[in-house]
Amino acid sequence: MHFYGTIGPACASAGTLRRLVDAGMTGLRMNLSHGALAEHADWLAMIHAVGIPDLLIDLQGPELRVGRLASPVTLPEGGTVQLGAGGIPCPVQLVQAARPGQLLLLDDGKLLVEVTAAGPDALVCTVLRGGVLQSRKSIAAPGLSVPMPTLTSEDLANLRIAASCGVTGVMLPFVRGKQDILALRQALAEAGAPQIRIFAKIENLAGVQALPEFLSLVDEVVIARGDLGNAMPLWELPRCQKQLSAACRAAGVPFMVVTQMLDSMCTRAVPTRAEVSDIYNAVLDGASSLMLTGETAAGQYPVQAMEFLVRTASTAL
């Protein structure tokens, strides 16, 4: 069983990383949507000094995200916000694809807006569920196909130095089908790193439907429930997770479960009963890996969260 944490400000010290390893953590994820691999030389040095053997990088891939903001933006419920030129930066492909009536979920669904007017370079939206929006937060457009490249130029630059940085696995977000996996395989080969493992993140309905066509091409499937939960009514997510788990088991392909496993521990020292039950059930379903994200990257109790993850999972093995 593999247990991953995510590196971030809450655990970016040699002492905390050692305590995470002592708690049972076997590997680390580095989210490159918030900065290039080359910008994290200090983190890489710490990871290697502590002796963490398994380092996964999470690429940008064909995901939709808000661009860089000068400061967080408050979106009041009932207010209007502009996405694109003259407003909050977002991918031009989204602006070109969206039409009035389209719902957009921001920051893993914490905020919700509806497109009310679509121009050639900007979308005018009404805020249905308000809050504070920060840089580089996710955008989900349920039911909308947005043509995005498999790999960004930043992804390709990261892949070129991945092996020299000790990267052992690459997580590709929003896998839509076989061609996305083949594109990543080719990029790794061209980077001289064909040995790096591929983790296919299932985060949209296209990925769910295309899973059989690329299962044999990946080293591990990642059931990434954050954006996957934005792609369908939330009450349908547990069934989808069970179906994906069963498909991976039947094919003999390892799979990981991730997102909000111990989300309450971002601010609380003890998890909810529902969270520990979620961990236990993921292991019973056959998960070979579990991962914490915000709990270790930005939470107040990163080590305690890892302890609960490992101890709970161990009772199901």
PDB file of C-alpha atoms in Angstrom:
ATOM      1  CA  MET A   1       0.000   0.000   0.000  1.00  0.00           C
ATOM      2  CA  HIS A   2       1.343   3.415  -0.964  1.00  0.00           C
ATOM      3  CA  PHE A   3       0.573   6.588   0.963  1.00  0.00           C
ATOM      4  CA  TYR A   4       1.247   9.943  -0.667  1.00  0.00           C
ATOM      5  CA  GLY A   5       1.265  13.441   0.714  1.00  0.00           C
ATOM      6  CA  THR A   6       1.374  16.682  -1.254  1.00  0.00           C
ATOM      7  CA  ILE A   7       4.206  19.095  -0.610  1.00  0.00           C
ATOM      8  CA  GLY A   8       3.293  22.701   0.157  1.00  0.00           C
ATOM      9  CA  PRO A   9       3.947  25.432   2.707  1.00  0.00           C
ATOM     10  CA  ALA A  10       2.577  23.358   5.600  1.00  0.00           C
ATOM     11  CA  CYS A  11       5.142  20.592   5.222  1.00  0.00           C
ATOM     12  CA  ALA A  12       8.022  22.222   3.327  1.00  0.00           C
ATOM     13  CA  SER A  13      10.675  21.628   5.960  1.00  0.00           C
ATOM     14  CA  ALA A  14      13.026  18.712   6.417  1.00  0.00           C
ATOM     15  CA  GLY A  15      11.723  18.122   9.935  1.00  0.00           C
ATOM     16  CA  THR A  16       8.081  17.895   8.892  1.00  0.00           C
ATOM     17  CA  LEU A  17       8.873  15.708   5.897  1.00  0.00           C
ATOM     18  CA  ARG A  18      10.755  13.293   8.174  1.00  0.00           C
ATOM     19  CA  ARG A  19       7.787  13.178  10.537  1.00  0.00           C
ATOM     20  CA  LEU A  20       5.489  12.419   7.591  1.00  0.00           C
ATOM     21  CA  VAL A  21       7.762   9.533   6.571  1.00  0.00           C
ATOM     22  CA  ASP A  22       7.803   8.296  10.162  1.00  0.00           C
ATOM     23  CA  ALA A  23       3.992   8.401  10.096  1.00  0.00           C
ATOM     24  CA  GLY A  24       4.000   6.045   7.098  1.00  0.00           C
ATOM     25  CA  MET A  25       4.146   8.313   4.042  1.00  0.00           C
ATOM     26  CA  THR A  26       5.827   6.489   1.152  1.00  0.00           C
ATOM     27  CA  GLY A  27       5.857   9.216  -1.514  1.00  0.00           C
ATOM     28  CA  LEU A  28       5.159  12.853  -2.347  1.00  0.00           C
ATOM     29  CA  ARG A  29       3.167  14.722  -4.969  1.00  0.00           C
ATOM     30  CA  MET A  30       4.264  18.098  -6.295  1.00  0.00           C
ATOM     31  CA  ASN A  31       1.509  20.120  -7.991  1.00  0.00           C
ATOM     32  CA  LEU A  32       3.052  21.941 -10.949  1.00  0.00           C
ATOM     33  CA  SER A  33      -0.061  24.004 -11.674  1.00  0.00           C
ATOM     34  CA  HIS A  34       1.309  26.483  -9.134  1.00  0.00           C
ATOM     35  CA  GLY A  35       4.934  26.648 -10.300  1.00  0.00           C
ATOM     36  CA  ALA A  36       7.448  24.915 -12.562  1.00  0.00           C
ATOM     37  CA  LEU A  37       9.684  22.081 -11.411  1.00  0.00           C
ATOM     38  CA  ALA A  38      12.759  24.250 -11.914  1.00  0.00           C
ATOM     39  CA  GLU A  39      11.348  26.785  -9.454  1.00  0.00           C
ATOM     40  CA  HIS A  40      11.290  24.243  -6.629  1.00  0.00           C
ATOM     41  CA  ALA A  41      14.971  23.438  -6.229  1.00  0.00           C
ATOM     42  CA  ASP A  42      14.678  24.014  -2.477  1.00  0.00           C
ATOM     43  CA  TRP A  43      11.817  21.526  -2.149  1.00  0.00           C
ATOM     44  CA  LEU A  44      13.617  18.979  -4.307  1.00  0.00           C
ATOM     45  CA  ALA A  45      16.748  19.264  -2.184  1.00  0.00           C
ATOM     46  CA  MET A  46      14.719  18.648   0.978  1.00  0.00           C
ATOM     47  CA  ILE A  47      12.882  15.690  -0.526  1.00  0.00           C
ATOM     48  CA  HIS A  48      16.121  14.018  -1.559  1.00  0.00           C
ATOM     49  CA  ALA A  49      17.888  14.870   1.706  1.00  0.00           C
ATOM     50  CA  VAL A  50      15.089  13.198   3.672  1.00  0.00           C
ATOM     51  CA  GLY A  51      15.325  10.185   1.363  1.00  0.00           C
ATOM     52  CA  ILE A  52      11.763  10.087   0.035  1.00  0.00           C
ATOM     53  CA  PRO A  53      12.054   7.623  -2.869  1.00  0.00           C
ATOM     54  CA  ASP A  54       8.830   8.248  -4.754  1.00  0.00           C
ATOM     55  CA  LEU A  55       8.166  11.698  -6.259  1.00  0.00           C
ATOM     56  CA  LEU A  56       5.124  12.352  -8.435  1.00  0.00           C
ATOM     57  CA  ILE A  57       4.655  15.533 -10.433  1.00  0.00           C
ATOM     58  CA  ASP A  58       1.117  16.636 -11.274  1.00  0.00           C
ATOM     59  CA  LEU A  59       1.122  18.349 -14.661  1.00  0.00           C
ATOM     60  CA  GLN A  60      -1.163  21.126 -15.875  1.00  0.00           C
ATOM     61  CA  GLY A  61      -2.417  19.018 -18.776  1.00  0.00           C
ATOM     62  CA  PRO A  62      -5.751  19.847 -20.430  1.00  0.00           C
ATOM     63  CA  GLU A  63      -7.267  21.318 -17.287  1.00  0.00           C
ATOM     64  CA  LEU A  64      -8.977  24.691 -16.979  1.00  0.00           C
ATOM     65  CA  ARG A  65      -7.689  27.143 -14.389  1.00  0.00           C
ATOM     66  CA  VAL A  66      -7.969  30.796 -13.472  1.00  0.00           C
ATOM     67  CA  GLY A  67      -4.797  32.714 -14.354  1.00  0.00           C
ATOM     68  CA  ARG A  68      -2.597  34.742 -12.037  1.00  0.00           C
ATOM     69  CA  LEU A  69      -4.402  37.403  -9.994  1.00  0.00           C
ATOM     70  CA  ALA A  70      -2.766  40.456  -8.450  1.00  0.00           C
ATOM     71  CA  SER A  71      -4.723  39.680  -5.275  1.00  0.00           C
ATOM     72  CA  PRO A  72      -7.674  37.470  -4.287  1.00  0.00           C
ATOM     73  CA  VAL A  73     -10.996  38.589  -5.779  1.00  0.00           C
ATOM     74  CA  THR A  74     -14.261  38.552  -3.822  1.00  0.00           C
ATOM     75  CA  LEU A  75     -17.247  37.444  -5.885  1.00  0.00           C
ATOM     76  CA  PRO A  76     -20.476  38.490  -4.123  1.00  0.00           C
ATOM     77  CA  GLU A  77     -23.538  36.350  -4.701  1.00  0.00           C
ATOM     78  CA  GLY A  78     -25.808  38.009  -7.264  1.00  0.00           C
ATOM     79  CA  GLY A  79     -22.949  40.121  -8.598  1.00  0.00           C
ATOM     80  CA  THR A  80     -21.356  40.127 -12.026  1.00  0.00           C
ATOM     81  CA  VAL A  81     -17.881  38.969 -12.963  1.00  0.00           C
ATOM     82  CA  GLN A  82     -16.037  38.997 -16.275  1.00  0.00           C
ATOM     83  CA  LEU A  83     -13.810  36.107 -17.305  1.00  0.00           C
ATOM     84  CA  GLY A  84     -11.250  36.733 -20.032  1.00  0.00           C
ATOM     85  CA  ALA A  85     -10.027  40.016 -21.468  1.00  0.00           C
ATOM     86  CA  GLY A  86     -10.471  42.908 -19.042  1.00  0.00           C
ATOM     87  CA  GLY A  87     -11.432  40.613 -16.176  1.00  0.00           C
ATOM     88  CA  ILE A  88     -10.293  37.467 -14.447  1.00  0.00           C
ATOM     89  CA  PRO A  89      -7.817  35.689 -16.739  1.00  0.00           C
ATOM     90  CA  CYS A  90      -8.869  32.262 -17.985  1.00  0.00           C
ATOM     91  CA  PRO A  91      -8.064  30.016 -20.979  1.00  0.00           C
ATOM     92  CA  VAL A  92      -9.093  31.537 -24.281  1.00  0.00           C
ATOM     93  CA  GLN A  93     -10.438  28.129 -25.338  1.00  0.00           C
ATOM     94  CA  LEU A  94     -13.043  28.360 -22.590  1.00  0.00           C
ATOM     95  CA  VAL A  95     -14.134  31.834 -23.692  1.00  0.00           C
ATOM     96  CA  GLN A  96     -14.540  30.610 -27.261  1.00  0.00           C
ATOM     97  CA  ALA A  97     -16.485  27.485 -26.291  1.00  0.00           C
ATOM     98  CA  ALA A  98     -18.882  28.761 -23.611  1.00  0.00           C
ATOM     99  CA  ARG A  99     -22.337  30.116 -24.384  1.00  0.00           C
ATOM    100  CA  PRO A 100     -24.974  31.910 -22.279  1.00  0.00           C
ATOM    101  CA  GLY A 101     -26.499  29.545 -19.761  1.00  0.00           C
ATOM    102  CA  GLN A 102     -23.271  27.619 -19.216  1.00  0.00           C
ATOM    103  CA  LEU A 103     -22.469  26.961 -15.546  1.00  0.00           C
ATOM    104  CA  LEU A 104     -18.862  27.305 -14.402  1.00  0.00           C
ATOM    105  CA  LEU A 105     -17.598  25.921 -11.107  1.00  0.00           C
ATOM    106  CA  LEU A 106     -14.537  27.641  -9.670  1.00  0.00           C
ATOM    107  CA  ASP A 107     -12.092  26.375  -7.034  1.00  0.00           C
ATOM    108  CA  ASP A 108     -13.346  22.785  -6.903  1.00  0.00           C
ATOM    109  CA  GLY A 109     -16.946  23.979  -6.942  1.00  0.00           C
ATOM    110  CA  LYS A 110     -16.698  26.343  -3.996  1.00  0.00           C
ATOM    111  CA  LEU A 111     -17.883  29.150  -6.288  1.00  0.00           C
ATOM    112  CA  LEU A 112     -20.501  28.907  -9.042  1.00  0.00           C
ATOM    113  CA  VAL A 113     -21.200  31.355 -11.869  1.00  0.00           C
ATOM    114  CA  GLU A 114     -23.469  31.317 -14.920  1.00  0.00           C
ATOM    115  CA  VAL A 115     -22.484  32.778 -18.277  1.00  0.00           C
ATOM    116  CA  THR A 116     -24.978  35.472 -19.225  1.00  0.00           C
ATOM    117  CA  ALA A 117     -23.153  36.969 -22.218  1.00  0.00           C
ATOM    118  CA  ALA A 118     -20.394  35.557 -24.411  1.00  0.00           C
ATOM    119  CA  GLY A 119     -18.206  37.872 -26.455  1.00  0.00           C
ATOM    120  CA  PRO A 120     -15.230  37.066 -28.684  1.00  0.00           C
ATOM    121  CA  ASP A 121     -12.698  37.572 -25.895  1.00  0.00           C
ATOM    122  CA  ALA A 122     -14.631  37.576 -22.602  1.00  0.00           C
ATOM    123  CA  LEU A 123     -17.529  35.991 -20.736  1.00  0.00           C
ATOM    124  CA  VAL A 124     -19.893  38.006 -18.531  1.00  0.00           C
ATOM    125  CA  CYS A 125     -21.163  35.862 -15.670  1.00  0.00           C
ATOM    126  CA  THR A 126     -23.624  36.130 -12.797  1.00  0.00           C
ATOM    127  CA  VAL A 127     -22.364  34.834  -9.458  1.00  0.00           C
ATOM    128  CA  LEU A 128     -24.710  32.146  -8.117  1.00  0.00           C
ATOM    129  CA  ARG A 129     -22.517  30.970  -5.257  1.00  0.00           C
ATOM    130  CA  GLY A 130     -20.065  33.576  -4.050  1.00  0.00           C
ATOM    131  CA  GLY A 131     -16.776  33.569  -2.214  1.00  0.00           C
ATOM    132  CA  VAL A 132     -13.146  34.529  -2.560  1.00  0.00           C
ATOM    133  CA  LEU A 133     -11.304  33.468  -5.719  1.00  0.00           C
ATOM    134  CA  GLN A 134      -7.543  33.086  -5.719  1.00  0.00           C
ATOM    135  CA  SER A 135      -4.948  32.600  -8.456  1.00  0.00           C
ATOM    136  CA  ARG A 136      -4.678  29.350 -10.388  1.00  0.00           C
ATOM    137  CA  LYS A 137      -7.847  27.830  -9.000  1.00  0.00           C
ATOM    138  CA  SER A 138      -9.687  25.223 -11.055  1.00  0.00           C
ATOM    139  CA  ILE A 139     -12.544  25.858 -13.469  1.00  0.00           C
ATOM    140  CA  ALA A 140     -15.052  23.153 -14.382  1.00  0.00           C
ATOM    141  CA  ALA A 141     -17.582  23.536 -17.178  1.00  0.00           C
ATOM    142  CA  PRO A 142     -20.115  20.699 -16.802  1.00  0.00           C
ATOM    143  CA  GLY A 143     -21.294  19.295 -20.125  1.00  0.00           C
ATOM    144  CA  LEU A 144     -18.976  21.521 -22.194  1.00  0.00           C
ATOM    145  CA  SER A 145     -16.194  20.142 -24.359  1.00  0.00           C
ATOM    146  CA  VAL A 146     -13.270  22.580 -24.372  1.00  0.00           C
ATOM    147  CA  PRO A 147     -10.479  21.729 -26.849  1.00  0.00           C
ATOM    148  CA  MET A 148      -7.293  21.927 -24.796  1.00  0.00           C
ATOM    149  CA  PRO A 149      -3.872  20.483 -25.678  1.00  0.00           C
ATOM    150  CA  THR A 150      -2.791  17.350 -23.800  1.00  0.00           C
ATOM    151  CA  LEU A 151       0.437  18.997 -22.648  1.00  0.00           C
ATOM    152  CA  THR A 152       1.249  22.672 -22.209  1.00  0.00           C
ATOM    153  CA  SER A 153       4.628  24.186 -23.045  1.00  0.00           C
ATOM    154  CA  GLU A 154       5.268  24.316 -19.297  1.00  0.00           C
ATOM    155  CA  ASP A 155       4.471  20.597 -19.037  1.00  0.00           C
ATOM    156  CA  LEU A 156       7.000  19.776 -21.759  1.00  0.00           C
ATOM    157  CA  ALA A 157       9.659  21.873 -20.021  1.00  0.00           C
ATOM    158  CA  ASN A 158       8.965  20.054 -16.747  1.00  0.00           C
ATOM    159  CA  LEU A 159       9.184  16.665 -18.432  1.00  0.00           C
ATOM    160  CA  ARG A 160      12.574  17.489 -19.949  1.00  0.00           C
ATOM    161  CA  ILE A 161      14.136  17.817 -16.489  1.00  0.00           C
ATOM    162  CA  ALA A 162      11.937  15.347 -14.619  1.00  0.00           C
ATOM    163  CA  ALA A 163      14.408  12.455 -14.550  1.00  0.00           C
ATOM    164  CA  SER A 164      17.301  14.644 -13.414  1.00  0.00           C
ATOM    165  CA  CYS A 165      15.083  15.905 -10.563  1.00  0.00           C
ATOM    166  CA  GLY A 166      14.382  12.396  -9.328  1.00  0.00           C
ATOM    167  CA  VAL A 167      10.780  12.228 -10.533  1.00  0.00           C
ATOM    168  CA  THR A 168       9.420   8.672 -10.520  1.00  0.00           C
ATOM    169  CA  GLY A 169       5.874   9.273 -11.747  1.00  0.00           C
ATOM    170  CA  VAL A 170       3.813  11.762 -13.754  1.00  0.00           C
ATOM    171  CA  MET A 171       0.166  12.504 -13.046  1.00  0.00           C
ATOM    172  CA  LEU A 172      -1.767  13.614 -16.131  1.00  0.00           C
ATOM    173  CA  PRO A 173      -4.970  15.546 -15.288  1.00  0.00           C
ATOM    174  CA  PHE A 174      -8.262  15.289 -17.166  1.00  0.00           C
ATOM    175  CA  VAL A 175      -7.344  12.309 -19.311  1.00  0.00           C
ATOM    176  CA  ARG A 176      -9.885  12.180 -22.116  1.00  0.00           C
ATOM    177  CA  GLY A 177      -8.769   9.067 -23.974  1.00  0.00           C
ATOM    178  CA  LYS A 178      -5.996   6.928 -25.399  1.00  0.00           C
ATOM    179  CA  GLN A 179      -4.403   9.759 -27.372  1.00  0.00           C
ATOM    180  CA  ASP A 180      -3.663  11.755 -24.215  1.00  0.00           C
ATOM    181  CA  ILE A 181      -1.713   8.824 -22.767  1.00  0.00           C
ATOM    182  CA  LEU A 182       0.147   8.207 -26.025  1.00  0.00           C
ATOM    183  CA  ALA A 183       1.102  11.898 -26.200  1.00  0.00           C
ATOM    184  CA  LEU A 184       2.555  11.750 -22.687  1.00  0.00           C
ATOM    185  CA  ARG A 185       4.396   8.489 -23.444  1.00  0.00           C
ATOM    186  CA  GLN A 186       5.952  10.110 -26.500  1.00  0.00           C
ATOM    187  CA  ALA A 187       6.945  13.235 -24.561  1.00  0.00           C
ATOM    188  CA  LEU A 188       8.614  11.105 -21.874  1.00  0.00           C
ATOM    189  CA  ALA A 189      10.484   9.122 -24.513  1.00  0.00           C
ATOM    190  CA  GLU A 190      11.671  12.320 -26.195  1.00  0.00           C
ATOM    191  CA  ALA A 191      12.806  13.577 -22.782  1.00  0.00           C
ATOM    192  CA  GLY A 192      14.896  10.417 -22.325  1.00  0.00           C
ATOM    193  CA  ALA A 193      12.709   9.280 -19.434  1.00  0.00           C
ATOM    194  CA  PRO A 194      10.562   6.369 -20.673  1.00  0.00           C
ATOM    195  CA  GLN A 195      10.927   4.677 -17.285  1.00  0.00           C
ATOM    196  CA  ILE A 196       8.833   7.305 -15.485  1.00  0.00           C
ATOM    197  CA  ARG A 197       5.431   5.897 -14.563  1.00  0.00           C
ATOM    198  CA  ILE A 198       2.176   7.385 -15.844  1.00  0.00           C
ATOM    199  CA  PHE A 199      -0.735   8.070 -13.482  1.00  0.00           C
ATOM    200  CA  ALA A 200      -3.947   8.807 -15.397  1.00  0.00           C
ATOM    201  CA  LYS A 201      -6.257  11.130 -13.477  1.00  0.00           C
ATOM    202  CA  ILE A 202      -9.953  10.512 -14.100  1.00  0.00           C
ATOM    203  CA  GLU A 203     -11.594  13.915 -13.637  1.00  0.00           C
ATOM    204  CA  ASN A 204     -14.302  14.187 -16.274  1.00  0.00           C
ATOM    205  CA  LEU A 205     -16.949  12.101 -17.999  1.00  0.00           C
ATOM    206  CA  ALA A 206     -14.796  11.660 -21.093  1.00  0.00           C
ATOM    207  CA  GLY A 207     -12.171   9.946 -18.968  1.00  0.00           C
ATOM    208  CA  VAL A 208     -14.771   7.741 -17.278  1.00  0.00           C
ATOM    209  CA  GLN A 209     -16.206   6.623 -20.616  1.00  0.00           C
ATOM    210  CA  ALA A 210     -12.820   6.102 -22.292  1.00  0.00           C
ATOM    211  CA  LEU A 211     -11.214   4.217 -19.392  1.00  0.00           C
ATOM    212  CA  PRO A 212     -11.298   0.780 -21.112  1.00  0.00           C
ATOM    213  CA  GLU A 213      -9.364   2.076 -24.118  1.00  0.00           C
ATOM    214  CA  PHE A 214      -6.361   3.304 -22.128  1.00  0.00           C
ATOM    215  CA  LEU A 215      -6.317   1.107 -19.025  1.00  0.00           C
ATOM    216  CA  SER A 216      -3.591  -1.119 -20.457  1.00  0.00           C
ATOM    217  CA  LEU A 217      -1.426   1.895 -21.324  1.00  0.00           C
ATOM    218  CA  VAL A 218      -1.051   3.379 -17.840  1.00  0.00           C
ATOM    219  CA  ASP A 219       0.798   2.356 -14.705  1.00  0.00           C
ATOM    220  CA  GLU A 220      -1.915   3.546 -12.342  1.00  0.00           C
ATOM    221  CA  VAL A 221      -5.350   5.147 -12.490  1.00  0.00           C
ATOM    222  CA  VAL A 222      -6.157   8.055 -10.179  1.00  0.00           C
ATOM    223  CA  ILE A 223      -9.780   8.461  -9.109  1.00  0.00           C
ATOM    224  CA  ALA A 224      -9.562  12.230  -8.585  1.00  0.00           C
ATOM    225  CA  ARG A 225     -12.843  13.052  -6.921  1.00  0.00           C
ATOM    226  CA  GLY A 226     -12.495  16.830  -6.841  1.00  0.00           C
ATOM    227  CA  ASP A 227     -13.139  17.698 -10.459  1.00  0.00           C
ATOM    228  CA  LEU A 228     -14.862  14.381 -11.090  1.00  0.00           C
ATOM    229  CA  GLY A 229     -17.445  15.497  -8.545  1.00  0.00           C
ATOM    230  CA  ASN A 230     -17.959  18.673 -10.552  1.00  0.00           C
ATOM    231  CA  ALA A 231     -18.617  16.689 -13.736  1.00  0.00           C
ATOM    232  CA  MET A 232     -21.788  15.045 -12.390  1.00  0.00           C
ATOM    233  CA  PRO A 233     -24.399  15.549  -9.686  1.00  0.00           C
ATOM    234  CA  LEU A 234     -22.459  15.025  -6.482  1.00  0.00           C
ATOM    235  CA  TRP A 235     -24.750  12.254  -5.272  1.00  0.00           C
ATOM    236  CA  GLU A 236     -23.683  10.178  -8.310  1.00  0.00           C
ATOM    237  CA  LEU A 237     -19.972  10.374  -7.450  1.00  0.00           C
ATOM    238  CA  PRO A 238     -19.837   7.425  -4.985  1.00  0.00           C
ATOM    239  CA  ARG A 239     -21.336   5.066  -7.570  1.00  0.00           C
ATOM    240  CA  CYS A 240     -18.909   6.306 -10.212  1.00  0.00           C
ATOM    241  CA  GLN A 241     -15.988   5.749  -7.837  1.00  0.00           C
ATOM    242  CA  LYS A 242     -17.155   2.177  -7.193  1.00  0.00           C
ATOM    243  CA  GLN A 243     -17.510   1.498 -10.929  1.00  0.00           C
ATOM    244  CA  LEU A 244     -14.029   2.837 -11.685  1.00  0.00           C
ATOM    245  CA  SER A 245     -12.570   0.777  -8.851  1.00  0.00           C
ATOM    246  CA  ALA A 246     -14.233  -2.367 -10.187  1.00  0.00           C
ATOM    247  CA  ALA A 247     -12.966  -1.725 -13.727  1.00  0.00           C
ATOM    248  CA  CYS A 248      -9.398  -1.312 -12.491  1.00  0.00           C
ATOM    249  CA  ARG A 249      -9.617  -4.464 -10.367  1.00  0.00           C
ATOM    250  CA  ALA A 250     -10.955  -6.470 -13.303  1.00  0.00           C
ATOM    251  CA  ALA A 251      -8.106  -5.266 -15.526  1.00  0.00           C
ATOM    252  CA  GLY A 252      -5.465  -5.774 -12.859  1.00  0.00           C
ATOM    253  CA  VAL A 253      -4.430  -2.119 -12.994  1.00  0.00           C
ATOM    254  CA  PRO A 254      -3.503  -0.384  -9.710  1.00  0.00           C
ATOM    255  CA  PHE A 255      -5.576   2.616  -8.731  1.00  0.00           C
ATOM    256  CA  MET A 256      -5.362   5.526  -6.319  1.00  0.00           C
ATOM    257  CA  VAL A 257      -8.139   7.367  -4.502  1.00  0.00           C
ATOM    258  CA  VAL A 258      -7.625  11.059  -3.801  1.00  0.00           C
ATOM    259  CA  THR A 259      -9.345  14.316  -2.802  1.00  0.00           C
ATOM    260  CA  GLN A 260     -10.813  15.384   0.547  1.00  0.00           C
ATOM    261  CA  MET A 261      -9.977  12.106   2.243  1.00  0.00           C
ATOM    262  CA  LEU A 262      -9.312  14.005   5.461  1.00  0.00           C
ATOM    263  CA  ASP A 263     -10.391  17.484   4.427  1.00  0.00           C
ATOM    264  CA  SER A 264     -11.632  18.431   7.899  1.00  0.00           C
ATOM    265  CA  MET A 265      -8.080  17.966   9.164  1.00  0.00           C
ATOM    266  CA  CYS A 266      -7.016  21.076   7.301  1.00  0.00           C
ATOM    267  CA  THR A 267      -8.346  22.856  10.385  1.00  0.00           C
ATOM    268  CA  ARG A 268      -9.104  20.108  12.940  1.00  0.00           C
ATOM    269  CA  ALA A 269      -6.771  17.700  14.729  1.00  0.00           C
ATOM    270  CA  VAL A 270      -9.254  14.816  14.507  1.00  0.00           C
ATOM    271  CA  PRO A 271     -11.117  13.697  11.348  1.00  0.00           C
ATOM    272  CA  THR A 272     -14.817  13.014  10.975  1.00  0.00           C
ATOM    273  CA  ARG A 273     -16.238   9.518  11.244  1.00  0.00           C
ATOM    274  CA  ALA A 274     -17.301   9.750   7.611  1.00  0.00           C
ATOM    275  CA  GLU A 275     -13.725  10.473   6.510  1.00  0.00           C
ATOM    276  CA  VAL A 276     -12.168   7.453   8.205  1.00  0.00           C
ATOM    277  CA  SER A 277     -14.985   5.294   6.790  1.00  0.00           C
ATOM    278  CA  ASP A 278     -14.171   6.680   3.328  1.00  0.00           C
ATOM    279  CA  ILE A 279     -10.523   5.644   3.694  1.00  0.00           C
ATOM    280  CA  TYR A 280     -11.441   2.168   4.930  1.00  0.00           C
ATOM    281  CA  ASN A 281     -13.868   1.601   2.050  1.00  0.00           C
ATOM    282  CA  ALA A 282     -11.349   2.775  -0.566  1.00  0.00           C
ATOM    283  CA  VAL A 283      -8.923   0.110   0.657  1.00  0.00           C
ATOM    284  CA  LEU A 284     -11.645  -2.560   0.708  1.00  0.00           C
ATOM    285  CA  ASP A 285     -12.429  -1.608  -2.910  1.00  0.00           C
ATOM    286  CA  GLY A 286      -8.837  -2.507  -3.811  1.00  0.00           C
ATOM    287  CA  ALA A 287      -7.022   0.843  -3.906  1.00  0.00           C
ATOM    288  CA  SER A 288      -3.251   0.380  -4.054  1.00  0.00           C
ATOM    289  CA  SER A 289      -2.568   4.025  -3.184  1.00  0.00           C
ATOM    290  CA  LEU A 290      -4.165   6.828  -1.191  1.00  0.00           C
ATOM    291  CA  MET A 291      -3.174  10.474  -1.349  1.00  0.00           C
ATOM    292  CA  LEU A 292      -3.610  13.572   0.783  1.00  0.00           C
ATOM    293  CA  THR A 293      -3.591  16.948  -0.968  1.00  0.00           C
ATOM    294  CA  GLY A 294      -4.492  20.118   0.938  1.00  0.00           C
ATOM    295  CA  GLU A 295      -4.259  18.259   4.231  1.00  0.00           C
ATOM    296  CA  THR A 296      -0.459  18.097   4.007  1.00  0.00           C
ATOM    297  CA  ALA A 297       0.175  20.976   1.601  1.00  0.00           C
ATOM    298  CA  ALA A 298      -1.671  23.720   3.461  1.00  0.00           C
ATOM    299  CA  GLY A 299      -3.401  22.162   6.465  1.00  0.00           C
ATOM    300  CA  GLN A 300      -2.721  22.858  10.106  1.00  0.00           C
ATOM    301  CA  TYR A 301      -2.162  19.181  11.002  1.00  0.00           C
ATOM    302  CA  PRO A 302      -0.181  17.546   8.169  1.00  0.00           C
ATOM    303  CA  VAL A 303       1.549  14.871  10.251  1.00  0.00           C
ATOM    304  CA  GLN A 304      -1.561  13.935  12.214  1.00  0.00           C
ATOM    305  CA  ALA A 305      -3.497  13.632   8.941  1.00  0.00           C
ATOM    306  CA  MET A 306      -0.933  11.204   7.550  1.00  0.00           C
ATOM    307  CA  GLU A 307      -1.064   9.190  10.758  1.00  0.00           C
ATOM    308  CA  PHE A 308      -4.845   8.867  10.483  1.00  0.00           C
ATOM    309  CA  LEU A 309      -4.616   7.940   6.792  1.00  0.00           C
ATOM    310  CA  VAL A 310      -2.073   5.182   7.350  1.00  0.00           C
ATOM    311  CA  ARG A 311      -3.591   3.798  10.543  1.00  0.00           C
ATOM    312  CA  THR A 312      -7.114   3.696   9.134  1.00  0.00           C
ATOM    313  CA  ALA A 313      -6.011   2.077   5.885  1.00  0.00           C
ATOM    314  CA  SER A 314      -3.945  -0.494   7.771  1.00  0.00           C
ATOM    315  CA  THR A 315      -7.034  -1.779   9.586  1.00  0.00           C
ATOM    316  CA  ALA A 316      -8.532  -2.742   6.202  1.00  0.00           C
ATOM    317  CA  LEU A 317      -5.496  -4.622   4.882  1.00  0.00           C
TER     318      LEU A 317
END
